Coordinates of C-alpha atoms and ligand atoms in Angstrom, one line a residue:
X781 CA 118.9 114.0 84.3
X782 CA 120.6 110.3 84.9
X783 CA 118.8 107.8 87.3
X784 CA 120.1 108.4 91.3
X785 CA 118.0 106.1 93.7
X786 CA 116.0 103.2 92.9
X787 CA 114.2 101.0 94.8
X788 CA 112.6 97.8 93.2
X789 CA 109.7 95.4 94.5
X790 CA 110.5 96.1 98.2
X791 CA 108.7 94.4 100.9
X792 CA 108.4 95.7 104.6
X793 CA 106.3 93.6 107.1
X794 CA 106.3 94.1 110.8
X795 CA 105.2 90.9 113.1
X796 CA 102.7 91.8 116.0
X797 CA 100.8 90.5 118.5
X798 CA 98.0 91.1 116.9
X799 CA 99.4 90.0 113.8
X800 CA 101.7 91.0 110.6
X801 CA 101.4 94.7 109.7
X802 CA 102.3 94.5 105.7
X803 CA 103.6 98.4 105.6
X804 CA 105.2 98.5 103.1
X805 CA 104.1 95.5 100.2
X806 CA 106.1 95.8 96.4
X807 CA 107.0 99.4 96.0
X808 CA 108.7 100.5 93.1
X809 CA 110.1 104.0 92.6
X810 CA 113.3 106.1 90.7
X811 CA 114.3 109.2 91.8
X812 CA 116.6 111.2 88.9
X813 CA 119.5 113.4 90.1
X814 CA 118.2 116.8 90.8
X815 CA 114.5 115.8 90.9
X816 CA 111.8 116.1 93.4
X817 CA 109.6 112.9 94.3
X818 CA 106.3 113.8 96.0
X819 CA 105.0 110.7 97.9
X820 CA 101.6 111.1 99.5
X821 CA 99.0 109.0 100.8
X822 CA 96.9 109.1 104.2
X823 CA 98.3 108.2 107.7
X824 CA 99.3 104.6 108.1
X825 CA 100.0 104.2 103.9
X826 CA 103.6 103.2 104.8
X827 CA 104.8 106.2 103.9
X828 CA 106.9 106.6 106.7
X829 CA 108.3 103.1 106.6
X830 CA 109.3 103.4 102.8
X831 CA 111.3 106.5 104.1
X832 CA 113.1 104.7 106.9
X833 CA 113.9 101.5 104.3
X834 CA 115.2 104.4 102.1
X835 CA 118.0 105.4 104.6
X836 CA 118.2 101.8 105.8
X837 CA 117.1 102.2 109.2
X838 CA 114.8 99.6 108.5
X839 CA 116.1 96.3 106.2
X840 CA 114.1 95.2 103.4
X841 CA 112.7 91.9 104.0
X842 CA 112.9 91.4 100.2
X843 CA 113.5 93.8 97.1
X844 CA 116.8 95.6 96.0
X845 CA 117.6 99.3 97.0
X846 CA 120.5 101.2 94.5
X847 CA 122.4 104.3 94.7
X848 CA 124.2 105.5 91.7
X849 CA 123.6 101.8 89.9
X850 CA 125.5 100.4 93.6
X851 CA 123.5 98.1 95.3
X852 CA 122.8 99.3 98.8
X853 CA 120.4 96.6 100.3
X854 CA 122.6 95.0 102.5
X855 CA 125.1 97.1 103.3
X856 CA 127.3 96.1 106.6
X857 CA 128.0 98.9 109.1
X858 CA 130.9 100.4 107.4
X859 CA 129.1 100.6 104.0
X860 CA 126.0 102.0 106.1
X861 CA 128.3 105.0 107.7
X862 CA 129.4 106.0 103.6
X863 CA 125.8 105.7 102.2
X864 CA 124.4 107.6 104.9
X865 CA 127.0 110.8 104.1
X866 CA 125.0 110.7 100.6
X867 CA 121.2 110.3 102.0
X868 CA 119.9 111.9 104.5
X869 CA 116.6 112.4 106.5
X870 CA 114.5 115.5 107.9
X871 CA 112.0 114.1 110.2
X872 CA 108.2 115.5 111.2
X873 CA 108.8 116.4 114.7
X874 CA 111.7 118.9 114.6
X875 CA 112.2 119.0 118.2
X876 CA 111.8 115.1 118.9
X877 CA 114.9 114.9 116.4
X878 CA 117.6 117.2 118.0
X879 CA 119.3 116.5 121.1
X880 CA 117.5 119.1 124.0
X881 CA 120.7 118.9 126.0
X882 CA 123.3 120.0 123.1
X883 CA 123.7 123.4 121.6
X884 CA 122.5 124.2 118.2
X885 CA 126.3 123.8 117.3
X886 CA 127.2 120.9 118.4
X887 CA 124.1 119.2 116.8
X888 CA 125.3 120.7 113.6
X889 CA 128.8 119.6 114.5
X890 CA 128.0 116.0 115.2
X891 CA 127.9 114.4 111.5
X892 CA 130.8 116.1 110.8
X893 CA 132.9 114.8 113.8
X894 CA 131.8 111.1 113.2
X895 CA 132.2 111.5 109.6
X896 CA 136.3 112.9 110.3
X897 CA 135.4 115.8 108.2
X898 CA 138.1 118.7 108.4
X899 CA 139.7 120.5 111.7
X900 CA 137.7 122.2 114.3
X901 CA 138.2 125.7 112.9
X902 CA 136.9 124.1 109.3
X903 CA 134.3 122.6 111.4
X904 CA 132.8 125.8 113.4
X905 CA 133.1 127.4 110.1
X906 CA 131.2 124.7 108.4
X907 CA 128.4 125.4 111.4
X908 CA 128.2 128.4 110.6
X909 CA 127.9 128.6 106.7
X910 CA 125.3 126.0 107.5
X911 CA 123.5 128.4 109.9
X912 CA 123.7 131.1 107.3
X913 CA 122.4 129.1 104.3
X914 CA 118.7 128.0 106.3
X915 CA 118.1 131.6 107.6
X916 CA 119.6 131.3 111.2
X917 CA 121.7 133.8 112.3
X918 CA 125.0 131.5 113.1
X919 CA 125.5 133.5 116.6
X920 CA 123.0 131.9 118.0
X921 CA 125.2 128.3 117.9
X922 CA 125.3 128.3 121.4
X923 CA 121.4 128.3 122.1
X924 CA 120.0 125.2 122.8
X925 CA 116.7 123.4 120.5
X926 CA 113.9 124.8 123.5
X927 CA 115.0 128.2 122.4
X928 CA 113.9 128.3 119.5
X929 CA 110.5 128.3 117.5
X930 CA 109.0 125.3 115.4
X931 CA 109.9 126.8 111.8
X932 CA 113.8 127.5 113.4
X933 CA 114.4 124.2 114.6
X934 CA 112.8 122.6 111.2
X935 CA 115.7 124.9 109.8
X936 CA 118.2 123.1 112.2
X937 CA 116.8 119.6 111.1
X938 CA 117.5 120.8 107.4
X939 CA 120.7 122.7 108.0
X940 CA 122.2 119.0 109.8
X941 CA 120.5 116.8 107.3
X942 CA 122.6 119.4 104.7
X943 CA 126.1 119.2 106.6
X944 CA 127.4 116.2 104.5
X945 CA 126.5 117.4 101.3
X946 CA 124.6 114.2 100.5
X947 CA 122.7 113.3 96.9
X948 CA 119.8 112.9 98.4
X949 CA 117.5 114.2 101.0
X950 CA 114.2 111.8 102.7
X951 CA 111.8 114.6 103.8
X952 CA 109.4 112.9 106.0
X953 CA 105.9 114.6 106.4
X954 CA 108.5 117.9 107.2
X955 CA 106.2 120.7 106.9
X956 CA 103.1 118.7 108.6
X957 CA 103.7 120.2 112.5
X958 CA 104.5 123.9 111.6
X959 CA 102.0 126.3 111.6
X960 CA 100.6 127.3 108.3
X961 CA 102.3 130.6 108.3
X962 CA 105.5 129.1 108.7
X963 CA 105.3 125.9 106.0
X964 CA 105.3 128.7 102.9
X965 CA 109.0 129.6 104.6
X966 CA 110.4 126.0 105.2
X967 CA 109.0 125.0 102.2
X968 CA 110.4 127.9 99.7
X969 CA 114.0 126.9 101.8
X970 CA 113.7 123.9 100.8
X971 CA 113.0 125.0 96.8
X972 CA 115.9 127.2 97.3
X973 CA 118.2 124.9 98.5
X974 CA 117.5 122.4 96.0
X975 CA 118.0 124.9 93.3
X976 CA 121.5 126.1 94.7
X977 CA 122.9 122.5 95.6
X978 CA 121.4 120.4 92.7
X979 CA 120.0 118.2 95.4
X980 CA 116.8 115.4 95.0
X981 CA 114.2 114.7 97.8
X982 CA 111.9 111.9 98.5
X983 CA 109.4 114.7 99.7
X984 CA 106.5 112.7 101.7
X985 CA 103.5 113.9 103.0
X986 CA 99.8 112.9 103.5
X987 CA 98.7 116.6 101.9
X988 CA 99.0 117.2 98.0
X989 CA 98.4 120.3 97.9
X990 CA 102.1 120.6 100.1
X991 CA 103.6 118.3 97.3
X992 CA 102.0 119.9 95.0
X993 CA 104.1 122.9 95.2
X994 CA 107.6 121.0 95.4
X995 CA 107.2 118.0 93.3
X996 CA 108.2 117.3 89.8
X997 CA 106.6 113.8 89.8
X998 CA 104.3 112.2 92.7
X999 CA 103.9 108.9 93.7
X1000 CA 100.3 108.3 95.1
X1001 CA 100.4 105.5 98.1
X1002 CA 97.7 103.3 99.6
X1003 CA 97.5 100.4 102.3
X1004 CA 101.2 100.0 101.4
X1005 CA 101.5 99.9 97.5
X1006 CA 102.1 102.8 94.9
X1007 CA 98.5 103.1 93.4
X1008 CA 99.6 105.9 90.8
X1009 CA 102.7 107.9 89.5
X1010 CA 102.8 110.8 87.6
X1011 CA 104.1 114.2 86.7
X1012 CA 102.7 117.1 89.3
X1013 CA 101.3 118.7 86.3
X1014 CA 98.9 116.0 84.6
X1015 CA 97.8 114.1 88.4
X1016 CA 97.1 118.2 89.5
X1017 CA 95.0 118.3 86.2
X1018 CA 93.5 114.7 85.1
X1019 CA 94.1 112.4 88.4
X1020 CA 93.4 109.4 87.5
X1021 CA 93.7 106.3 90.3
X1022 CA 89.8 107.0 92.4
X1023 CA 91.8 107.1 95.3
X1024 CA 93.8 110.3 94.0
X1025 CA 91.0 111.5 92.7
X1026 CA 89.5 111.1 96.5
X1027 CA 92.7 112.8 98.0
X1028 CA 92.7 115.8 95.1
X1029 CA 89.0 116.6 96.1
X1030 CA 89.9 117.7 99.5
X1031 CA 92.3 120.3 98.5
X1032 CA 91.0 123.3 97.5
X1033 CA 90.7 124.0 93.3
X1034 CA 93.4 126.2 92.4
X1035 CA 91.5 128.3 90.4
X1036 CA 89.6 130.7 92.4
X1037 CA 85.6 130.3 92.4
X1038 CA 86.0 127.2 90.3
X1039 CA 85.3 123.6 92.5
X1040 CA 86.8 120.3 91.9
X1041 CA 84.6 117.5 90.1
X1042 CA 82.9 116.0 93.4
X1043 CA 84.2 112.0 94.1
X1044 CA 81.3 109.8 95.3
X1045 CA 83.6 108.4 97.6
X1046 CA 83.2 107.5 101.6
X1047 CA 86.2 108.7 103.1
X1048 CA 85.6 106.5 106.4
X1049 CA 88.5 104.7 108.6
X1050 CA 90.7 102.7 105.6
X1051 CA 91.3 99.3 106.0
X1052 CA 93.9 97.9 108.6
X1053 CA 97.7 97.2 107.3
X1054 CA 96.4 94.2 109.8
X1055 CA 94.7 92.6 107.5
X1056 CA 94.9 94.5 103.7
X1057 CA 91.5 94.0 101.1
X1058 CA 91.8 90.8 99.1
X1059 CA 92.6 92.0 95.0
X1060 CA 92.6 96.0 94.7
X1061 CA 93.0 97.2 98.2
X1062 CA 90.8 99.9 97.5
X1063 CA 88.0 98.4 96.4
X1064 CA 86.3 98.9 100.1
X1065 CA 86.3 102.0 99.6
X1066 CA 85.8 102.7 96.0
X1067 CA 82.7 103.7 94.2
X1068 CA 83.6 102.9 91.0
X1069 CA 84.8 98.8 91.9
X1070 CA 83.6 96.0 90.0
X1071 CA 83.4 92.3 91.1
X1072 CA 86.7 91.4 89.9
X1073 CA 88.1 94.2 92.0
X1074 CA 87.5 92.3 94.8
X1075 CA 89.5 89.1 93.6
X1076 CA 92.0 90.5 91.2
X1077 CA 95.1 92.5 92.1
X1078 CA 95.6 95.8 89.7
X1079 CA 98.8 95.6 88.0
X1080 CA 100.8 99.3 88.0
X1081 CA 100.5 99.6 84.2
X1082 CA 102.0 102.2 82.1
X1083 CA 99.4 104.5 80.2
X1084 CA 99.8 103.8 76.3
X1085 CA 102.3 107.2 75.0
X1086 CA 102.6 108.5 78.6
X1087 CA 105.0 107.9 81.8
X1088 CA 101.9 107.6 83.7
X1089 CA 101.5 104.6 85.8
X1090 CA 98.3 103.4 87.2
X1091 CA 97.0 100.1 89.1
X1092 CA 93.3 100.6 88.8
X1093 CA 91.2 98.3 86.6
X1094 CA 89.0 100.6 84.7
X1095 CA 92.4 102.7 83.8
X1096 CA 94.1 99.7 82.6
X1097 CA 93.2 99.3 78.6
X1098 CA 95.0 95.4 78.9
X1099 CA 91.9 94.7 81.2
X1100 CA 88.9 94.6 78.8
X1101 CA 86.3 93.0 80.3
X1102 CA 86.1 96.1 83.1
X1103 CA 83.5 98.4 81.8
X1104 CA 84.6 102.1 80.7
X1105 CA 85.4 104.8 83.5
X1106 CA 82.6 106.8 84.4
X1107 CA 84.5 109.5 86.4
Ligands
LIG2544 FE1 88.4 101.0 92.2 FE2 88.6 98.6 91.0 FE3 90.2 100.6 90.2 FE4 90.5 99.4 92.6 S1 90.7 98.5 90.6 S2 90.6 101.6 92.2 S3 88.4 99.0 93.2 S4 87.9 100.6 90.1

């Protein structure tokens, strides 16, 4: 797999009136042609911010953002209209993203009219392959988004985010408002869609046990910084970051009869993006933090022989004077 999308110490902070948010504060993160990225963290992370930066709805206030080696950061509006062809978003709230006064067609028209992308008859045709591929049946073009159910118009969100072709596709949080029955389907679309177009994702969402089942690798997020990256495989089986370990003990064990290792860990309101814990931003709510914790910022350091990444102190063999883990 070659390198696709990058995006290197980027900083998002929003001025309010009750002071600066710091969403989003020195993320780093590479997403490989053809892979999955699971991002997950709890409401409020930044997770949603980082995805918004991603398609440049929101500009970096510092850091560097690259697509295919190109630098993308500040792209003027013309450069904007090209990279958005090649990454594309599919957003929580289905219904809040399509138009309720345009048919199903027209919405799936749309990027392909501003765009200039073949005749009309290539472009009805074009609506309806699209229709065909996400499991609609393309007859129903001329129905309009209230006339259809939450899992169908999540399929329209993915079949317009699909019209372009693009590289890469930002799914934010977009299984999170379906019903349960209907997240297997969107989510196995979304697998199968990958497969058949070689596509990559920036798959985000605050459950890992929904990343869990697309991911190759998953970014762990907290109060705005990447706190732990790894492969789905070894963070499912040895998570290491307390705060993943925090988030993995609420899903259910996959083995059947078989609990998780219990995490002495208060899960009570986190801290405000307001006003982010001084050192490791965990440490309020970490049973495992030492004094320095409080004073010392965790670097996202690279485990000895391994691709896993970790900001934690007591995971961080370069910091010797933290005692062993005790997990
Ligand atoms: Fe907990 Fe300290 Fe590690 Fe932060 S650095 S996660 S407070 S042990």
């Amino acid at each position: 797999m070659s390198l696709l999308f990058s995006m290197k110490g980027i900083v998002k902070h929003f001025p309010t009136s009750r002071g600066v948010v710091h969403a989003v504060d020195g993320v780093d993160l590479e997403i490989e042609r053809g892979e999955v990225l699971g991002l997950v963290g709890e409401s409020g992370c930044g997770k949603s911010s980082l995805a918004r930066l991603a398609v440049r709805i929101y500009e970096p206030d510092a850091g560097c953002i690259e697509l295919d080696g190109v630098d993308i950061t500040h792209l003027d509006q013309a450069g904007l209209r090209s990279h958005r062809t090649r990454v594309q978003m599919i957003f929580q709230d289905p219904f809040a993203s399509l138009n309720p006064r345009s048919t199903i067609g027209r919405i799936l028209e749309e990027p392909l009219i501003v765009h200039q992308r073949g005749s009309s008859t290539e472009r009805r045709e074009r609506v309806r392959w699209l229709m065909d591929k996400v499991g609609l049946r393309p007859e129903a073009a001329g129905r309009f988004p209230h006339e259809f159910s939450g899992g169908q118009r999540q399929r329209i969100g993915i079949a317009r985010a699909l019209a372009l072709s693009p590289d890469l596709i930002i799914c934010d949080e977009p299984v999170s408002a379906l019903d349960v029955s209907v997240r297997a389907q969107v989510i196995n679309l979304l697998d199968r869609l990958r497969d058949e177009f070689s596509m990559s994702y920036l798959f985000i969402s605050h459950d890992l046990s929904v990343v869990e089942h697309v991911a190759d690798r998953i970014a762990v997020m907290y109060l705005g910084k990447i706190v732990e990256f790894a492969d789905r495989r070894s963070l499912w089986r040895a998570p290491l970051h307390p705060y993943t370990r925090a988030l993995l003990a609420s899903v259910p064990s996959p083995v059947a009869g078989v609990a998780r290792k219990p995490v002495p860990m208060r899960l009570v309101e986190p801290p405000s993006p307001l006003a982010p814990p001084s050192g490791c931003r965990f440490h309020t709510r970490c049973p495992y933090a030492q004094d320095p914790c409080r004073s010392v910022v965790p670097k996202l350091g690279t485990l000895d022989g391994t691709k896993r990444q970790v900001a934690c102190h007591l995971v961080d063999s370069e910091e010797p004077e933290f005692p062993a883990p005790n997990f």
